[in-house]
XYZ file of N, CA and C in Angstrom:
291
model
N 132.931 133.511 79.800
C 133.345 133.173 81.043
C 133.414 133.983 82.091
N 132.842 133.420 83.216
C 132.583 134.278 84.490
C 133.777 134.736 85.211
N 133.781 135.818 86.166
C 135.104 136.107 86.766
C 134.710 135.776 88.503
N 133.836 134.936 88.727
C 133.449 134.520 90.033
C 134.457 133.405 90.609
N 134.876 133.809 91.889
C 135.974 133.033 92.528
C 135.030 132.027 93.374
N 135.146 130.706 93.154
C 134.347 129.612 93.577
C 135.295 129.151 94.915
N 135.106 129.758 96.063
C 135.795 129.611 97.298
C 135.704 127.996 97.893
N 136.923 127.553 98.111
C 136.831 126.188 98.655
C 137.164 125.901 100.042
N 137.905 127.204 100.674
C 138.388 126.925 101.900
C 138.177 128.510 102.763
N 138.133 128.246 104.265
C 138.057 129.246 105.039
C 139.216 130.354 104.814
N 140.523 129.742 104.608
C 141.687 130.798 104.354
C 141.679 131.617 103.169
N 141.216 131.120 102.011
C 140.656 131.418 100.652
C 139.677 132.658 100.891
N 138.585 132.345 101.557
C 137.777 133.419 101.684
C 138.285 134.511 102.412
N 138.862 134.338 103.611
C 139.491 135.332 104.230
C 140.274 136.189 103.476
N 141.248 135.626 102.565
C 142.225 136.528 101.811
C 141.611 137.204 100.820
N 140.486 136.663 100.196
C 139.811 137.603 99.195
C 139.111 138.814 99.774
N 138.623 138.596 101.128
C 137.786 139.648 101.820
C 138.877 141.096 101.869
N 140.144 140.771 101.875
C 141.093 141.785 102.043
C 141.000 142.830 100.935
N 140.485 142.177 99.856
C 140.454 143.106 98.486
C 139.444 144.329 98.841
N 139.489 145.433 98.104
C 138.463 146.663 98.431
C 137.231 146.476 98.106
N 136.614 146.039 97.165
C 135.240 145.789 97.001
C 134.994 144.208 96.622
N 134.222 143.735 97.545
C 133.943 142.313 97.319
C 132.245 142.082 97.500
N 131.786 141.053 96.565
C 130.552 140.578 96.668
C 130.326 139.384 97.052
N 129.736 138.720 97.825
C 129.640 137.282 98.233
C 128.287 136.849 97.883
N 128.004 135.758 97.333
C 127.007 135.060 97.119
C 126.995 133.761 97.861
N 126.281 133.674 98.937
C 126.123 132.710 100.048
C 124.915 131.742 99.440
N 125.161 130.624 98.852
C 124.225 129.692 98.487
C 124.680 128.369 98.470
N 123.648 127.491 98.155
C 123.978 126.220 98.180
C 124.323 125.620 96.494
N 124.225 126.546 95.657
C 124.671 126.217 94.418
C 124.795 127.320 93.377
N 125.355 127.221 92.203
C 125.941 128.276 91.397
C 124.805 129.024 91.244
N 124.897 130.391 90.738
C 123.926 131.315 90.257
C 124.098 131.971 88.887
N 123.469 131.628 87.926
C 123.687 132.227 86.565
C 123.717 133.809 86.373
N 122.655 134.324 87.319
C 122.746 135.908 87.313
C 123.930 136.496 88.161
N 124.468 135.905 89.053
C 125.596 136.197 89.682
C 126.905 136.156 88.618
N 126.986 134.989 88.011
C 127.926 134.811 86.874
C 127.863 135.980 85.959
N 126.633 136.221 85.317
C 126.645 137.585 84.353
C 127.147 138.701 84.816
N 126.598 139.118 86.102
C 127.005 140.285 86.668
C 128.528 140.377 86.934
N 129.074 139.318 87.216
C 130.587 139.431 87.366
C 131.339 140.036 86.302
N 130.614 139.917 85.077
C 131.413 140.322 83.939
C 131.202 142.038 83.696
N 130.071 142.429 84.256
C 129.398 143.712 84.036
C 129.985 144.706 85.214
N 130.782 144.235 86.238
C 131.364 144.897 87.287
C 132.909 144.609 87.447
N 133.745 144.965 86.474
C 135.059 144.382 86.508
C 135.772 144.868 87.956
N 135.550 145.953 88.393
C 136.118 146.598 89.636
C 135.776 145.861 91.150
N 134.768 144.940 91.084
C 134.287 144.328 92.050
C 134.622 142.805 92.047
N 135.085 142.402 93.060
C 135.497 140.875 93.125
C 134.359 139.954 93.506
N 133.875 139.112 92.634
C 132.902 138.261 92.973
C 133.218 137.047 93.519
N 132.580 136.607 94.508
C 133.035 135.347 95.384
C 131.673 134.469 95.495
N 131.778 133.075 95.014
C 130.573 132.215 95.516
C 131.156 131.594 96.586
N 130.339 131.166 97.791
C 130.660 130.451 98.873
C 129.403 129.345 98.953
N 129.905 128.204 98.710
C 128.918 127.164 99.106
C 128.956 126.906 100.673
N 127.331 127.195 101.122
C 127.511 127.230 102.511
C 127.422 125.867 103.183
N 127.340 124.878 102.161
C 127.584 123.243 102.918
C 128.881 123.053 102.860
N 129.915 123.657 102.048
C 131.168 123.349 102.088
C 131.881 124.247 103.126
N 131.744 125.408 103.336
C 132.107 126.440 104.282
C 131.377 126.403 105.615
N 130.601 125.461 105.915
C 129.843 125.688 106.892
C 130.270 126.163 108.258
N 131.421 125.934 108.642
C 132.187 126.438 109.700
C 132.786 127.940 109.921
N 132.672 128.631 108.670
C 133.225 129.656 108.813
C 132.359 131.015 109.295
N 132.876 131.756 110.105
C 132.114 132.751 110.886
C 130.974 133.685 110.027
N 131.525 133.785 108.802
C 130.410 134.554 108.022
C 129.424 133.571 107.584
N 129.421 132.365 107.311
C 128.585 131.588 106.820
C 127.625 131.263 107.972
N 128.116 131.284 109.069
C 127.373 130.966 110.482
C 126.230 132.166 110.667
N 126.463 133.208 110.048
C 125.422 134.318 110.121
C 124.394 134.544 108.895
N 124.600 133.560 107.858
C 123.526 133.332 107.056
C 122.095 132.688 107.432
N 121.097 133.526 107.233
C 119.773 132.891 107.711
C 118.923 132.261 106.561
N 119.122 132.721 105.270
C 118.506 132.266 104.246
C 119.381 132.227 103.170
N 119.154 131.555 102.130
C 119.679 131.120 100.603
C 119.022 131.512 99.472
N 119.287 132.338 98.581
C 120.662 132.751 98.597
C 120.639 134.181 99.481
N 122.062 134.621 100.034
C 122.123 135.825 100.621
C 123.467 136.475 99.835
N 123.262 137.696 99.475
C 124.345 138.462 98.964
C 124.679 139.260 99.781
N 126.130 139.595 100.183
C 126.532 140.597 100.852
C 127.694 141.242 100.337
N 127.824 142.906 100.272
C 128.654 143.630 99.804
C 129.693 144.037 101.023
N 131.026 143.914 100.674
C 131.983 144.372 101.576
C 132.830 145.402 100.841
N 133.167 146.425 101.717
C 134.326 147.569 101.125
C 135.195 147.460 102.251
N 136.559 147.200 101.868
C 137.741 147.336 102.812
C 137.400 146.585 104.014
N 136.743 145.050 103.911
C 136.517 144.075 104.738
C 135.465 144.699 105.634
N 134.479 145.554 105.362
C 133.351 145.965 106.338
C 132.135 145.704 105.571
N 131.275 144.987 106.024
C 129.963 144.665 105.593
C 129.241 146.224 105.170
N 128.828 146.179 103.776
C 128.199 147.402 103.323
C 126.826 147.143 103.394
N 126.031 146.181 102.830
C 124.849 145.801 102.501
C 124.435 144.474 102.355
N 123.545 144.011 102.352
C 122.813 142.592 102.462
C 121.847 142.551 101.568
N 121.376 141.550 100.784
C 120.229 141.233 99.991
C 120.058 139.830 100.087
N 118.949 139.478 100.670
C 118.346 138.001 100.648
C 117.321 137.627 99.658
N 117.634 136.640 99.259
C 116.728 136.389 97.947
C 117.500 136.663 96.573
N 117.027 136.007 95.554
C 117.439 136.133 94.180
C 116.946 137.209 93.390
N 117.130 138.377 94.086
C 116.521 139.497 93.381
C 117.758 140.100 92.511
N 117.424 140.070 91.063
C 118.704 140.724 90.495
C 118.776 142.187 90.711
N 117.597 142.903 90.647
C 117.412 144.318 91.111
C 118.044 144.724 92.200
N 117.960 144.086 93.224
C 118.339 144.347 94.774
C 119.997 144.167 94.504
N 120.407 143.124 93.871
C 121.929 142.841 93.777
C 122.450 144.001 92.931
N 121.815 144.367 91.791
C 122.194 145.356 90.944
C 122.463 146.652 91.781
N 121.373 147.027 92.380
C 121.403 148.447 93.224
C 122.439 148.258 94.179
N 122.942 147.295 94.856
C 123.886 146.930 95.752
C 125.150 147.160 95.040
N 125.479 146.612 93.776
C 126.711 147.057 92.983
C 126.878 148.348 92.574
N 125.606 148.973 91.905
C 125.589 150.222 91.691
C 126.316 151.291 92.657
N 125.858 151.075 93.548
C 126.249 151.836 94.925
C 127.532 151.795 95.345
N 128.133 150.835 94.665
C 129.706 150.427 95.247
C 130.538 150.397 93.933
N 130.226 150.778 92.854
C 131.054 150.553 91.609
C 132.146 151.448 91.484
């Protein structure tokens, strides 16, 4: 079982961003790679945001391509990876674990 939060509302996303370390998968569908990684990094909150469902959220409006992965530390954007590169996502996670 993965530890990914599947966000369904703007307030829920805003609340989860208040955590210390958060990685967000902005995509249109669920990612098995992201799900697997959620079990490998227990100190990071994993969030999936369906860009079609939360299309009006300010963060979603900044997404230019899917999937896009963003790492936040204390609500500040630290790094972004565009595309489904597991290596790029792992590098971002390793730098913030």
